Amino acid sequence: MKILFRSWFLIRLIGHDVYRGALREKMMYSFLLLSFLFILLANVPYVVNDPGVFENQLPMATALQVGFVAINIFILLIAVFVSLSTMQNYLAFERLELLLFRPLRRWQIMAGVLLGLYKMILINWFLMTAGVWLVIVSHEPTLAFFVWKGFSVMALLGLLYVSLVVFFYSLLPNVIAGVMAVFVVIAGFGVPSAGRAFAGLSWPQLLEQMIGLALRLLPQIHALLAIALKELLIFRIPIAPAGYLFHAAFLMILLNIVACLIFERKSQF
Amino acid sequence: MAEQSPAIIKVCGLGKEFRSSALFSRARVRAVWDLNFEVRRGEIFGFLGPNGAGKTTTLHLLTGISKPSAGSIELFGKAFRCPQTWPLERIGFVPENTLASEYLTVTEILTFFSRIYGLTDDVTIDRIQSLLEMTGLTQERFVLVRKLSMGQRRLVDFMLALVNDPDIIFLDEPTVYLDPLAVERFREAVLILKNRGKTIFMSSHTLPLIEKLSDRIALISKGRVLKIGERQDFLRQGSMEEEFLRLIKEDR
């Protein structure tokens, strides 16, 4: 038990240091500022106040859609670029050298990096969601708590993006890690189409099973976005969230464990 | 005094090989091999050698950063093979090039590293105070590390190595970036540590530093020890520089 507490203490310590490092990334503030400019557009349907312009959609629905797109894009950008830049700084050998001879396991360093980046992405998600929420509550006679519930899926997505970047960075410690993470996210969008495309061909059974497994393992971004849209009451999508949320959380934990193990092994210089 | 002390570091047949960086090459490059030496408790041990001799690799092996390919290392009378079991609480290390968290102040960075060792707040405050006094950086304690001069940053590195009050302190090119005044302060600090019974393993190619401070010296070239002995043994032929150049040229 004492070892577990000590481990958690060290991970939190490194995590806080990584978080402080991430907050120094000027890029993050640029993205955040841009996202706020985007989120401000959510005011437009209320200002125009003409349902005909927005295909008779309620102003709140249009405002939520704007917020949804803004958070979706900027969470991905922040997760990929800020995480990558923070890791390149934090895991540079000249900095690691100061940590490696301390009573600290190498996987704890990586776990701390993950924790710090998670903290950074959650703060960004909170600020962006608060922006959308403020726009809504300033125009509607409701506290609209479902906005937080709906956008919480975006927080999960943000954490998943960070896990993907960290995982690929542990394999390839350079910018290619970011490219790979984006590829996986794009692939995650296209899982249903890819599934249909492969199903129409007569593959040997083993190959078909392997492709099926690979598609199931990919983060189901399409489904998570659908859950967010459903919770935001924008569309009535018939989807059961539990399975997809569990899948995302499982994938995240799996990626994190593998990243920590790879780092533990690769940092034995 | 130092001659009668027991060995605190004992290295037997130590070797380290790296994979060649050439693409698709399976060749192995030997950084150091068959290193044999002892460092006695309470002495200043100079580890001298030209650039690329294997000094930093040896330090990485001794501090548990790297895993040896061959041989054994004994620290505090106990053999260690796996870096995970290294007595890390009892050693300190000043690497050659560091990249400390520049967004922290001197006090914050010292506090951060002392927390890794699980030191209590009272101990941390006392230790930071005494380290700041020793290095003369008391005035800069609330200054961001990035705003310090290169020499002052080097002294911060030195403090980071001492934050856990280690028994053995490994120094890799410790006076790089330091001006003569700071070098003088550094020398005084090293002597204070020696008087407190600490063992200092100092790797450098700066001959005057090694000559002035070391009790015993090992000269390393191309990954192996060429000569090991008391400081006087290196001064018999004249100056240390002459002896250094003679041994290195003979080895070519």
Short mmCIF file of C-alpha atoms in Angstrom, two decimals:
data_model
loop_
_atom_site.label_atom_id
_atom_site.label_comp_id
_atom_site.label_asym_id
_atom_site.label_seq_id
_atom_site.Cartn_x
_atom_site.Cartn_y
_atom_site.Cartn_z
CA MET A 1 0.00 0.00 0.00
CA LYS A 2 2.83 2.37 0.95
CA ILE A 3 4.53 1.66 -2.38
CA LEU A 4 1.29 2.48 -4.22
CA PHE A 5 0.90 5.79 -2.39
CA ARG A 6 4.54 6.67 -3.05
CA SER A 7 4.11 5.78 -6.72
CA TRP A 8 1.00 7.94 -7.00
CA PHE A 9 2.78 10.79 -5.21
CA LEU A 10 5.70 10.66 -7.68
CA ILE A 11 3.40 10.43 -10.72
CA ARG A 12 1.45 13.45 -9.45
CA LEU A 13 4.67 15.34 -8.84
CA ILE A 14 5.95 14.72 -12.37
CA GLY A 15 2.44 15.34 -13.74
CA HIS A 16 2.30 18.75 -12.13
CA ASP A 17 5.71 19.64 -13.54
CA VAL A 18 4.65 18.51 -17.03
CA TYR A 19 1.42 20.51 -16.66
CA ARG A 20 3.39 23.62 -15.73
CA GLY A 21 5.57 23.02 -18.78
CA ALA A 22 2.51 22.62 -21.02
CA LEU A 23 1.07 25.90 -19.74
CA ARG A 24 4.17 27.62 -21.08
CA GLU A 25 3.35 26.54 -24.65
CA LYS A 26 2.32 29.71 -26.45
CA MET A 27 0.75 27.55 -29.14
CA MET A 28 -1.87 26.39 -26.63
CA TYR A 29 -3.02 29.95 -25.99
CA SER A 30 -3.23 30.63 -29.73
CA PHE A 31 -5.48 27.60 -30.20
CA LEU A 32 -7.56 28.53 -27.16
CA LEU A 33 -8.01 32.09 -28.41
CA LEU A 34 -9.00 30.86 -31.86
CA SER A 35 -11.48 28.44 -30.30
CA PHE A 36 -13.06 31.30 -28.34
CA LEU A 37 -13.38 33.35 -31.52
CA PHE A 38 -15.08 30.37 -33.11
CA ILE A 39 -17.30 29.81 -30.06
CA LEU A 40 -18.39 33.47 -30.19
CA LEU A 41 -20.03 32.58 -33.49
CA ALA A 42 -22.56 30.62 -31.43
CA ASN A 43 -24.09 34.03 -30.70
CA VAL A 44 -24.96 34.53 -34.36
CA PRO A 45 -28.32 32.63 -34.44
CA TYR A 46 -29.51 34.66 -31.43
CA VAL A 47 -28.35 37.94 -32.96
CA VAL A 48 -29.87 37.18 -36.39
CA ASN A 49 -33.03 35.92 -34.68
CA ASP A 50 -34.53 34.65 -37.94
CA PRO A 51 -35.21 30.87 -37.88
CA GLY A 52 -35.57 30.86 -41.67
CA VAL A 53 -31.86 31.58 -42.10
CA PHE A 54 -30.99 28.43 -40.16
CA GLU A 55 -33.49 26.10 -41.82
CA ASN A 56 -36.04 26.64 -39.05
CA GLN A 57 -33.69 25.22 -36.45
CA LEU A 58 -33.89 26.59 -32.92
CA PRO A 59 -31.11 29.14 -32.22
CA MET A 60 -29.88 26.96 -29.34
CA ALA A 61 -29.42 23.96 -31.65
CA THR A 62 -27.38 26.03 -34.10
CA ALA A 63 -25.33 27.53 -31.27
CA LEU A 64 -24.62 24.05 -29.90
CA GLN A 65 -23.58 22.83 -33.34
CA VAL A 66 -21.09 25.70 -33.65
CA GLY A 67 -19.72 24.90 -30.20
CA PHE A 68 -19.58 21.20 -31.05
CA VAL A 69 -17.49 21.83 -34.18
CA ALA A 70 -15.20 24.32 -32.40
CA ILE A 71 -14.47 22.05 -29.44
CA ASN A 72 -14.10 19.02 -31.69
CA ILE A 73 -11.45 20.71 -33.86
CA PHE A 74 -9.52 22.59 -31.19
CA ILE A 75 -9.39 19.73 -28.68
CA LEU A 76 -7.73 17.63 -31.37
CA LEU A 77 -5.29 20.39 -32.32
CA ILE A 78 -4.35 21.12 -28.71
CA ALA A 79 -4.07 17.42 -27.84
CA VAL A 80 -1.76 16.71 -30.76
CA PHE A 81 0.40 19.81 -31.05
CA VAL A 82 0.69 20.92 -27.44
CA SER A 83 1.24 17.36 -26.18
CA LEU A 84 3.89 16.76 -28.79
CA SER A 85 5.73 19.97 -28.06
CA THR A 86 5.53 19.45 -24.29
CA MET A 87 6.84 15.91 -24.61
CA GLN A 88 9.68 16.94 -26.88
CA ASN A 89 10.78 19.41 -24.22
CA TYR A 90 10.15 17.24 -21.20
CA LEU A 91 11.54 13.98 -22.52
CA ALA A 92 14.70 15.49 -24.05
CA PHE A 93 17.67 13.47 -22.81
CA GLU A 94 19.25 16.54 -21.16
CA ARG A 95 16.17 16.87 -18.98
CA LEU A 96 15.58 13.17 -18.47
CA GLU A 97 19.18 12.82 -17.30
CA LEU A 98 18.24 14.93 -14.27
CA LEU A 99 15.46 12.49 -13.40
CA LEU A 100 16.89 9.10 -14.32
CA PHE A 101 19.28 8.83 -11.40
CA ARG A 102 16.59 9.75 -8.89
CA PRO A 103 14.57 7.17 -6.93
CA LEU A 104 11.91 7.15 -9.59
CA ARG A 105 10.93 4.38 -11.98
CA ARG A 106 10.95 5.24 -15.66
CA TRP A 107 7.33 4.23 -16.17
CA GLN A 108 6.40 6.67 -13.41
CA ILE A 109 7.93 9.46 -15.49
CA MET A 110 5.76 8.48 -18.47
CA ALA A 111 2.68 8.11 -16.28
CA GLY A 112 3.41 11.59 -14.91
CA VAL A 113 3.68 12.95 -18.45
CA LEU A 114 0.27 11.45 -19.24
CA LEU A 115 -1.25 12.90 -16.08
CA GLY A 116 0.16 16.36 -16.80
CA LEU A 117 -1.12 16.34 -20.37
CA TYR A 118 -4.53 15.08 -19.23
CA LYS A 119 -4.72 17.98 -16.80
CA MET A 120 -3.81 20.39 -19.59
CA ILE A 121 -6.43 19.02 -21.99
CA LEU A 122 -9.15 18.98 -19.31
CA ILE A 123 -8.51 22.63 -18.44
CA ASN A 124 -8.78 23.53 -22.13
CA TRP A 125 -11.96 21.48 -22.52
CA PHE A 126 -13.45 23.15 -19.44
CA LEU A 127 -12.73 26.66 -20.73
CA MET A 128 -14.14 25.91 -24.19
CA THR A 129 -17.27 24.20 -22.82
CA ALA A 130 -17.76 27.05 -20.36
CA GLY A 131 -17.59 29.43 -23.35
CA VAL A 132 -20.37 27.60 -25.19
CA TRP A 133 -22.43 27.24 -22.02
CA LEU A 134 -22.14 30.96 -21.23
CA VAL A 135 -23.37 31.82 -24.74
CA ILE A 136 -26.37 29.51 -24.27
CA VAL A 137 -27.33 30.59 -20.74
CA SER A 138 -26.96 34.26 -21.64
CA HIS A 139 -29.76 33.85 -24.20
CA GLU A 140 -31.93 31.04 -22.84
CA PRO A 141 -34.05 30.95 -19.67
CA THR A 142 -32.42 27.67 -18.57
CA LEU A 143 -29.17 26.58 -16.95
CA ALA A 144 -28.70 24.02 -19.74
CA PHE A 145 -26.71 21.45 -17.72
CA PHE A 146 -27.08 19.00 -20.59
CA VAL A 147 -24.43 21.10 -22.39
CA TRP A 148 -21.83 19.89 -19.88
CA LYS A 149 -23.09 16.32 -20.15
CA GLY A 150 -22.96 16.38 -23.94
CA PHE A 151 -19.56 17.98 -24.17
CA SER A 152 -18.11 15.62 -21.53
CA VAL A 153 -17.77 13.15 -24.43
CA MET A 154 -15.37 15.71 -25.96
CA ALA A 155 -13.31 15.58 -22.77
CA LEU A 156 -13.06 11.81 -23.15
CA LEU A 157 -12.08 12.28 -26.79
CA GLY A 158 -9.42 14.80 -25.75
CA LEU A 159 -7.94 12.32 -23.27
CA LEU A 160 -8.02 9.61 -25.94
CA TYR A 161 -6.18 11.87 -28.41
CA VAL A 162 -3.50 12.58 -25.78
CA SER A 163 -3.12 8.85 -25.11
CA LEU A 164 -2.70 8.21 -28.83
CA VAL A 165 -0.03 10.90 -29.16
CA VAL A 166 1.85 9.65 -26.08
CA PHE A 167 1.62 6.05 -27.29
CA PHE A 168 3.03 6.89 -30.72
CA TYR A 169 5.65 9.17 -29.15
CA SER A 170 6.87 6.27 -27.04
CA LEU A 171 7.37 4.33 -30.29
CA LEU A 172 8.68 7.19 -32.45
CA PRO A 173 9.91 10.12 -30.40
CA ASN A 174 9.40 12.81 -33.05
CA VAL A 175 6.64 14.70 -34.89
CA ILE A 176 5.65 11.54 -36.78
CA ALA A 177 3.90 10.53 -33.53
CA GLY A 178 1.43 13.39 -34.05
CA VAL A 179 0.85 12.41 -37.68
CA MET A 180 0.21 8.80 -36.66
CA ALA A 181 -2.25 9.89 -33.96
CA VAL A 182 -4.16 12.03 -36.48
CA PHE A 183 -4.23 9.10 -38.93
CA VAL A 184 -5.74 6.85 -36.29
CA VAL A 185 -8.33 9.51 -35.44
CA ILE A 186 -9.24 9.86 -39.13
CA ALA A 187 -9.42 6.07 -39.42
CA GLY A 188 -11.68 6.08 -36.32
CA PHE A 189 -14.08 8.38 -38.14
CA GLY A 190 -14.32 5.99 -41.03
CA VAL A 191 -14.79 2.69 -39.17
CA PRO A 192 -18.39 2.05 -40.40
CA SER A 193 -17.53 2.85 -44.04
CA ALA A 194 -14.38 0.74 -43.88
CA GLY A 195 -16.38 -2.11 -42.30
CA ARG A 196 -18.91 -1.98 -45.13
CA ALA A 197 -16.18 -1.76 -47.79
CA PHE A 198 -14.32 -4.80 -46.47
CA ALA A 199 -17.51 -6.78 -45.92
CA GLY A 200 -18.35 -6.55 -49.64
CA LEU A 201 -15.14 -8.32 -50.71
CA SER A 202 -14.40 -12.02 -50.60
CA TRP A 203 -11.33 -12.06 -48.37
CA PRO A 204 -9.77 -15.24 -47.01
CA GLN A 205 -11.42 -15.83 -43.64
CA LEU A 206 -8.30 -15.18 -41.52
CA LEU A 207 -7.62 -11.87 -43.26
CA GLU A 208 -11.24 -10.85 -42.86
CA GLN A 209 -11.07 -11.65 -39.13
CA MET A 210 -7.85 -9.66 -38.75
CA ILE A 211 -9.33 -6.63 -40.52
CA GLY A 212 -12.45 -6.95 -38.39
CA LEU A 213 -10.36 -6.99 -35.21
CA ALA A 214 -8.29 -4.00 -36.36
CA LEU A 215 -11.46 -2.03 -37.10
CA ARG A 216 -12.94 -2.91 -33.72
CA LEU A 217 -9.72 -1.86 -31.98
CA LEU A 218 -9.68 1.58 -33.60
CA PRO A 219 -11.17 4.36 -31.49
CA GLN A 220 -14.82 4.61 -32.54
CA ILE A 221 -14.72 8.38 -33.05
CA HIS A 222 -17.90 8.37 -35.16
CA ALA A 223 -19.87 6.72 -32.36
CA LEU A 224 -18.49 9.02 -29.66
CA LEU A 225 -19.42 12.08 -31.69
CA ALA A 226 -22.89 10.63 -32.20
CA ILE A 227 -23.23 10.16 -28.43
CA ALA A 228 -22.23 13.81 -27.90
CA LEU A 229 -24.81 14.99 -30.46
CA LYS A 230 -27.47 12.85 -28.82
CA GLU A 231 -26.67 14.14 -25.31
CA LEU A 232 -26.65 17.71 -26.61
CA LEU A 233 -30.23 17.06 -27.81
CA ILE A 234 -29.27 18.13 -31.33
CA PHE A 235 -30.21 14.84 -33.01
CA ARG A 236 -32.19 11.87 -31.81
CA ILE A 237 -29.60 9.24 -32.64
CA PRO A 238 -30.49 5.69 -31.54
CA ILE A 239 -27.18 4.76 -29.93
CA ALA A 240 -26.37 3.07 -26.63
CA PRO A 241 -23.45 5.02 -25.13
CA ALA A 242 -22.15 2.54 -22.52
CA GLY A 243 -20.34 0.16 -24.90
CA TYR A 244 -18.59 2.91 -26.85
CA LEU A 245 -17.59 4.86 -23.74
CA PHE A 246 -16.22 1.68 -22.16
CA HIS A 247 -14.35 0.89 -25.39
CA ALA A 248 -12.76 4.37 -25.45
CA ALA A 249 -11.78 4.18 -21.79
CA PHE A 250 -10.37 0.66 -22.22
CA LEU A 251 -8.38 1.71 -25.28
CA MET A 252 -7.02 4.70 -23.42
CA ILE A 253 -5.87 2.62 -20.46
CA LEU A 254 -4.36 0.01 -22.77
CA LEU A 255 -2.45 2.63 -24.77
CA ASN A 256 -1.20 4.24 -21.55
CA ILE A 257 0.03 0.96 -20.09
CA VAL A 258 1.82 0.03 -23.32
CA ALA A 259 3.36 3.54 -23.57
CA CYS A 260 4.67 3.28 -19.99
CA LEU A 261 6.09 -0.20 -20.60
CA ILE A 262 7.77 0.86 -23.85
CA PHE A 263 9.28 3.90 -22.15
CA GLU A 264 10.51 1.78 -19.22
CA ARG A 265 12.25 -0.50 -21.71
CA LYS A 266 13.51 2.08 -24.18
CA SER A 267 14.97 4.41 -21.57
CA GLN A 268 17.44 1.75 -20.39
CA PHE A 269 20.23 3.43 -22.30
CA MET B 1 43.37 9.67 5.40
CA ALA B 2 41.88 8.76 2.05
CA GLU B 3 44.40 5.93 1.52
CA GLN B 4 43.16 4.06 4.61
CA SER B 5 39.47 4.39 3.74
CA PRO B 6 37.59 1.40 2.33
CA ALA B 7 36.39 1.32 -1.27
CA ILE B 8 32.96 2.90 -1.73
CA ILE B 9 32.90 2.26 -5.49
CA LYS B 10 34.43 -0.87 -6.97
CA VAL B 11 34.34 -1.45 -10.70
CA CYS B 12 35.38 -4.81 -12.16
CA GLY B 13 35.68 -5.48 -15.89
CA LEU B 14 32.99 -2.90 -16.66
CA GLY B 15 32.00 -2.59 -20.29
CA LYS B 16 29.31 -0.90 -22.33
CA GLU B 17 28.48 -1.51 -25.96
CA PHE B 18 26.01 0.42 -28.07
CA ARG B 19 24.32 -0.56 -31.29
CA SER B 20 25.86 1.21 -34.26
CA SER B 21 23.81 4.18 -35.39
CA ALA B 22 24.32 3.22 -39.06
CA LEU B 23 21.10 2.15 -40.76
CA PHE B 24 20.60 -1.65 -40.97
CA SER B 25 23.92 -2.22 -39.24
CA ARG B 26 24.13 -4.94 -36.61
CA ALA B 27 27.58 -3.80 -35.52
CA ARG B 28 28.18 -2.92 -31.88
CA VAL B 29 30.33 -0.01 -30.78
CA ARG B 30 32.32 -0.36 -27.60
CA ALA B 31 32.13 2.82 -25.52
CA VAL B 32 34.08 1.45 -22.56
CA TRP B 33 35.46 -1.94 -21.75
CA ASP B 34 37.34 -3.79 -19.06
CA LEU B 35 37.31 -0.87 -16.66
CA ASN B 36 38.78 -1.70 -13.26
CA PHE B 37 39.16 0.81 -10.48
CA GLU B 38 38.22 1.59 -6.91
CA VAL B 39 37.17 4.84 -5.32
CA ARG B 40 37.73 5.20 -1.58
CA ARG B 41 35.32 6.68 0.86
CA GLY B 42 35.85 10.41 1.39
CA GLU B 43 38.26 11.03 -1.48
CA ILE B 44 38.04 13.20 -4.55
CA PHE B 45 38.58 10.91 -7.49
CA GLY B 46 39.53 12.61 -10.75
CA PHE B 47 38.38 10.85 -13.91
CA LEU B 48 40.42 12.35 -16.67
CA GLY B 49 40.30 11.77 -20.38
CA PRO B 50 40.08 13.40 -23.79
CA ASN B 51 36.76 14.00 -25.56
CA GLY B 52 35.02 10.76 -26.51
CA ALA B 53 37.11 8.66 -24.11
CA GLY B 54 34.03 7.17 -22.41
CA LYS B 55 33.87 9.36 -19.30
CA THR B 56 30.16 10.21 -19.57
CA THR B 57 29.29 6.60 -20.42
CA THR B 58 31.12 5.46 -17.29
CA LEU B 59 29.23 8.02 -15.22
CA HIS B 60 25.94 6.85 -16.68
CA LEU B 61 26.85 3.29 -15.71
CA LEU B 62 27.83 4.31 -12.19
CA THR B 63 24.65 6.32 -11.63
CA GLY B 64 22.34 3.58 -12.91
CA ILE B 65 21.22 5.57 -15.97
CA SER B 66 22.75 2.94 -18.27
CA LYS B 67 22.90 -0.80 -17.92
CA PRO B 68 26.37 -2.35 -18.24
CA SER B 69 27.02 -4.81 -21.06
CA ALA B 70 29.76 -6.49 -19.05
CA GLY B 71 31.38 -6.45 -15.64
CA SER B 72 30.09 -5.41 -12.26
CA ILE B 73 29.73 -2.33 -10.10
CA GLU B 74 29.89 -2.37 -6.32
CA LEU B 75 28.55 0.62 -4.44
CA PHE B 76 28.76 0.87 -0.64
CA GLY B 77 30.14 -2.67 -0.59
CA LYS B 78 27.20 -4.19 -2.44
CA ALA B 79 27.13 -5.36 -6.06
CA PHE B 80 24.41 -3.96 -8.31
CA ARG B 81 23.47 -5.31 -11.70
CA CYS B 82 20.05 -3.91 -12.40
CA PRO B 83 19.54 -0.10 -12.40
CA GLN B 84 16.19 -0.59 -10.64
CA THR B 85 17.99 -1.72 -7.51
CA TRP B 86 20.57 1.09 -7.51
CA PRO B 87 20.99 2.93 -4.18
CA LEU B 88 19.69 6.11 -5.81
CA GLU B 89 18.91 7.91 -2.53
CA ARG B 90 22.62 7.90 -1.72
CA ILE B 91 24.05 9.28 -4.93
CA GLY B 92 24.02 12.65 -6.62
CA PHE B 93 24.97 13.48 -10.19
CA VAL B 94 25.70 16.66 -12.12
CA PRO B 95 25.34 15.77 -15.82
CA GLU B 96 27.41 17.57 -18.45
CA ASN B 97 24.53 19.23 -20.30
CA THR B 98 21.24 19.71 -18.58
CA LEU B 99 17.91 21.25 -19.39
CA ALA B 100 16.36 22.04 -16.05
CA SER B 101 12.72 23.20 -15.92
CA GLU B 102 13.29 26.82 -16.89
CA TYR B 103 9.80 27.93 -15.88
CA LEU B 104 10.56 27.33 -12.20
CA THR B 105 12.43 29.53 -9.79
CA VAL B 106 15.60 28.25 -8.10
CA THR B 107 13.69 27.44 -4.90
CA GLU B 108 10.84 25.77 -6.79
CA ILE B 109 13.14 23.49 -8.76
CA LEU B 110 15.06 22.51 -5.62
CA THR B 111 11.76 21.82 -3.83
CA PHE B 112 10.54 19.73 -6.77
CA PHE B 113 13.62 17.49 -6.70
CA SER B 114 13.65 17.21 -2.91
CA ARG B 115 10.03 15.99 -3.02
CA ILE B 116 11.13 13.13 -5.28
CA TYR B 117 13.24 11.94 -2.36
CA GLY B 118 10.28 12.29 0.00
CA LEU B 119 12.00 14.91 2.19
CA THR B 120 9.81 16.70 4.73
CA ASP B 121 9.14 20.41 4.34
CA ASP B 122 11.39 21.34 7.29
CA VAL B 123 14.32 19.33 5.96
CA THR B 124 13.75 20.74 2.46
CA ILE B 125 13.77 24.36 3.68
CA ASP B 126 16.95 23.85 5.72
CA ARG B 127 18.70 22.01 2.92
CA ILE B 128 17.81 24.57 0.27
CA GLN B 129 19.03 27.36 2.54
CA SER B 130 22.38 25.67 3.14
CA LEU B 131 22.82 24.87 -0.58
CA LEU B 132 22.03 28.45 -1.58
CA GLU B 133 24.59 29.70 0.93
CA MET B 134 27.20 27.22 -0.28
CA THR B 135 26.81 28.22 -3.94
CA GLY B 136 26.27 31.91 -3.26
CA LEU B 137 22.90 31.98 -5.01
CA THR B 138 20.83 33.18 -2.04
CA GLN B 139 19.98 36.44 -3.82
CA GLU B 140 18.72 34.50 -6.84
CA ARG B 141 16.50 32.08 -4.93
CA PHE B 142 13.26 33.52 -6.34
CA VAL B 143 14.63 34.12 -9.85
CA LEU B 144 13.39 31.95 -12.73
CA VAL B 145 16.03 29.47 -13.85
CA ARG B 146 15.77 30.76 -17.43
CA LYS B 147 16.80 34.22 -16.25
CA LEU B 148 20.04 32.98 -14.69
CA SER B 149 23.41 33.14 -16.42
CA MET B 150 24.89 29.89 -17.76
CA GLY B 151 27.32 29.78 -14.85
CA GLN B 152 24.53 30.26 -12.30
CA ARG B 153 22.50 27.51 -14.01
CA ARG B 154 25.49 25.23 -13.60
CA LEU B 155 25.49 25.98 -9.89
CA VAL B 156 21.76 25.12 -9.84
CA ASP B 157 22.66 21.76 -11.42
CA PHE B 158 25.21 21.32 -8.64
CA MET B 159 22.58 22.05 -5.99
CA LEU B 160 20.15 19.62 -7.64
CA ALA B 161 22.73 16.88 -7.22
CA LEU B 162 23.10 17.68 -3.52
CA VAL B 163 19.45 18.07 -2.62
CA ASN B 164 19.26 14.55 -1.17
CA ASP B 165 22.52 14.95 0.80
CA PRO B 166 24.17 12.07 -1.12
CA ASP B 167 27.21 10.11 0.04
CA ILE B 168 28.71 9.92 -3.44
CA ILE B 169 28.59 12.85 -5.83
CA PHE B 170 29.31 12.28 -9.51
CA LEU B 171 30.32 15.37 -11.45
CA ASP B 172 30.53 15.41 -15.24
CA GLU B 173 32.52 18.39 -16.54
CA PRO B 174 31.29 20.40 -13.55
CA THR B 175 33.00 23.70 -14.39
CA VAL B 176 31.78 24.00 -17.95
CA TYR B 177 30.25 27.52 -18.45
CA LEU B 178 31.71 28.74 -15.13
CA ASP B 179 33.83 31.90 -15.01
CA PRO B 180 37.03 31.85 -12.90
CA LEU B 181 35.21 33.35 -9.93
CA ALA B 182 32.49 30.73 -10.07
CA VAL B 183 35.12 28.00 -10.53
CA GLU B 184 36.77 29.21 -7.33
CA ARG B 185 33.41 29.07 -5.52
CA PHE B 186 32.79 25.61 -6.96
CA ARG B 187 36.21 24.41 -5.73
CA GLU B 188 35.44 25.70 -2.25
CA ALA B 189 32.08 23.92 -2.32
CA VAL B 190 33.72 20.64 -3.35
CA LEU B 191 36.24 20.95 -0.52
CA ILE B 192 33.43 21.63 1.96
CA LEU B 193 31.73 18.43 0.77
CA LYS B 194 34.97 16.48 1.11
CA ASN B 195 35.38 17.77 4.66
CA ARG B 196 31.85 16.54 5.38
CA GLY B 197 32.99 13.04 4.40
CA LYS B 198 31.41 12.92 0.95
CA THR B 199 33.05 10.98 -1.85
CA ILE B 200 33.42 12.92 -5.08
CA PHE B 201 33.87 11.33 -8.48
CA MET B 202 34.79 14.11 -10.87
CA SER B 203 35.03 13.56 -14.59
CA SER B 204 36.65 16.27 -16.64
CA HIS B 205 39.19 17.12 -19.29
CA THR B 206 40.02 20.37 -17.49
CA LEU B 207 43.46 19.52 -16.17
CA PRO B 208 43.95 22.37 -13.63
CA LEU B 209 40.67 21.43 -11.90
CA ILE B 210 41.60 17.76 -11.60
CA GLU B 211 45.17 18.66 -10.59
CA LYS B 212 44.06 21.01 -7.81
CA LEU B 213 41.25 18.96 -6.32
CA SER B 214 41.82 15.25 -6.87
CA ASP B 215 43.36 12.87 -4.33
CA ARG B 216 43.63 10.11 -6.91
CA ILE B 217 43.25 10.16 -10.65
CA ALA B 218 42.34 7.68 -13.39
CA LEU B 219 43.21 8.53 -16.97
CA ILE B 220 40.88 6.99 -19.51
CA SER B 221 41.27 6.87 -23.27
CA LYS B 222 39.33 4.99 -25.95
CA GLY B 223 37.15 3.38 -23.33
CA ARG B 224 39.82 1.92 -21.08
CA VAL B 225 41.93 3.05 -18.16
CA LEU B 226 45.49 4.00 -19.15
CA LYS B 227 46.79 4.97 -15.76
CA ILE B 228 45.47 5.15 -12.24
CA GLY B 229 47.23 6.51 -9.20
CA GLU B 230 47.80 9.25 -6.68
CA ARG B 231 47.93 12.82 -7.89
CA GLN B 232 51.71 12.91 -7.29
CA ASP B 233 52.16 9.97 -9.71
CA PHE B 234 50.82 12.18 -12.47
CA LEU B 235 53.15 15.04 -11.57
CA ARG B 236 56.43 13.07 -11.53
CA GLN B 237 57.16 13.69 -15.21
CA GLY B 238 56.63 17.45 -14.82
CA SER B 239 53.18 18.93 -15.20
CA MET B 240 49.93 17.01 -15.42
CA GLU B 241 49.42 18.35 -18.93
CA GLU B 242 52.72 16.80 -20.07
CA GLU B 243 51.82 13.48 -18.52
CA PHE B 244 48.33 13.59 -20.02
CA LEU B 245 49.63 14.34 -23.52
CA ARG B 246 52.39 11.72 -23.27
CA LEU B 247 50.01 8.94 -22.25
CA ILE B 248 47.37 9.86 -24.81
CA LYS B 249 49.92 10.08 -27.64
CA GLU B 250 51.47 6.74 -26.66
CA ASP B 251 48.04 5.19 -26.82
CA ARG B 252 47.41 6.32 -30.42
#
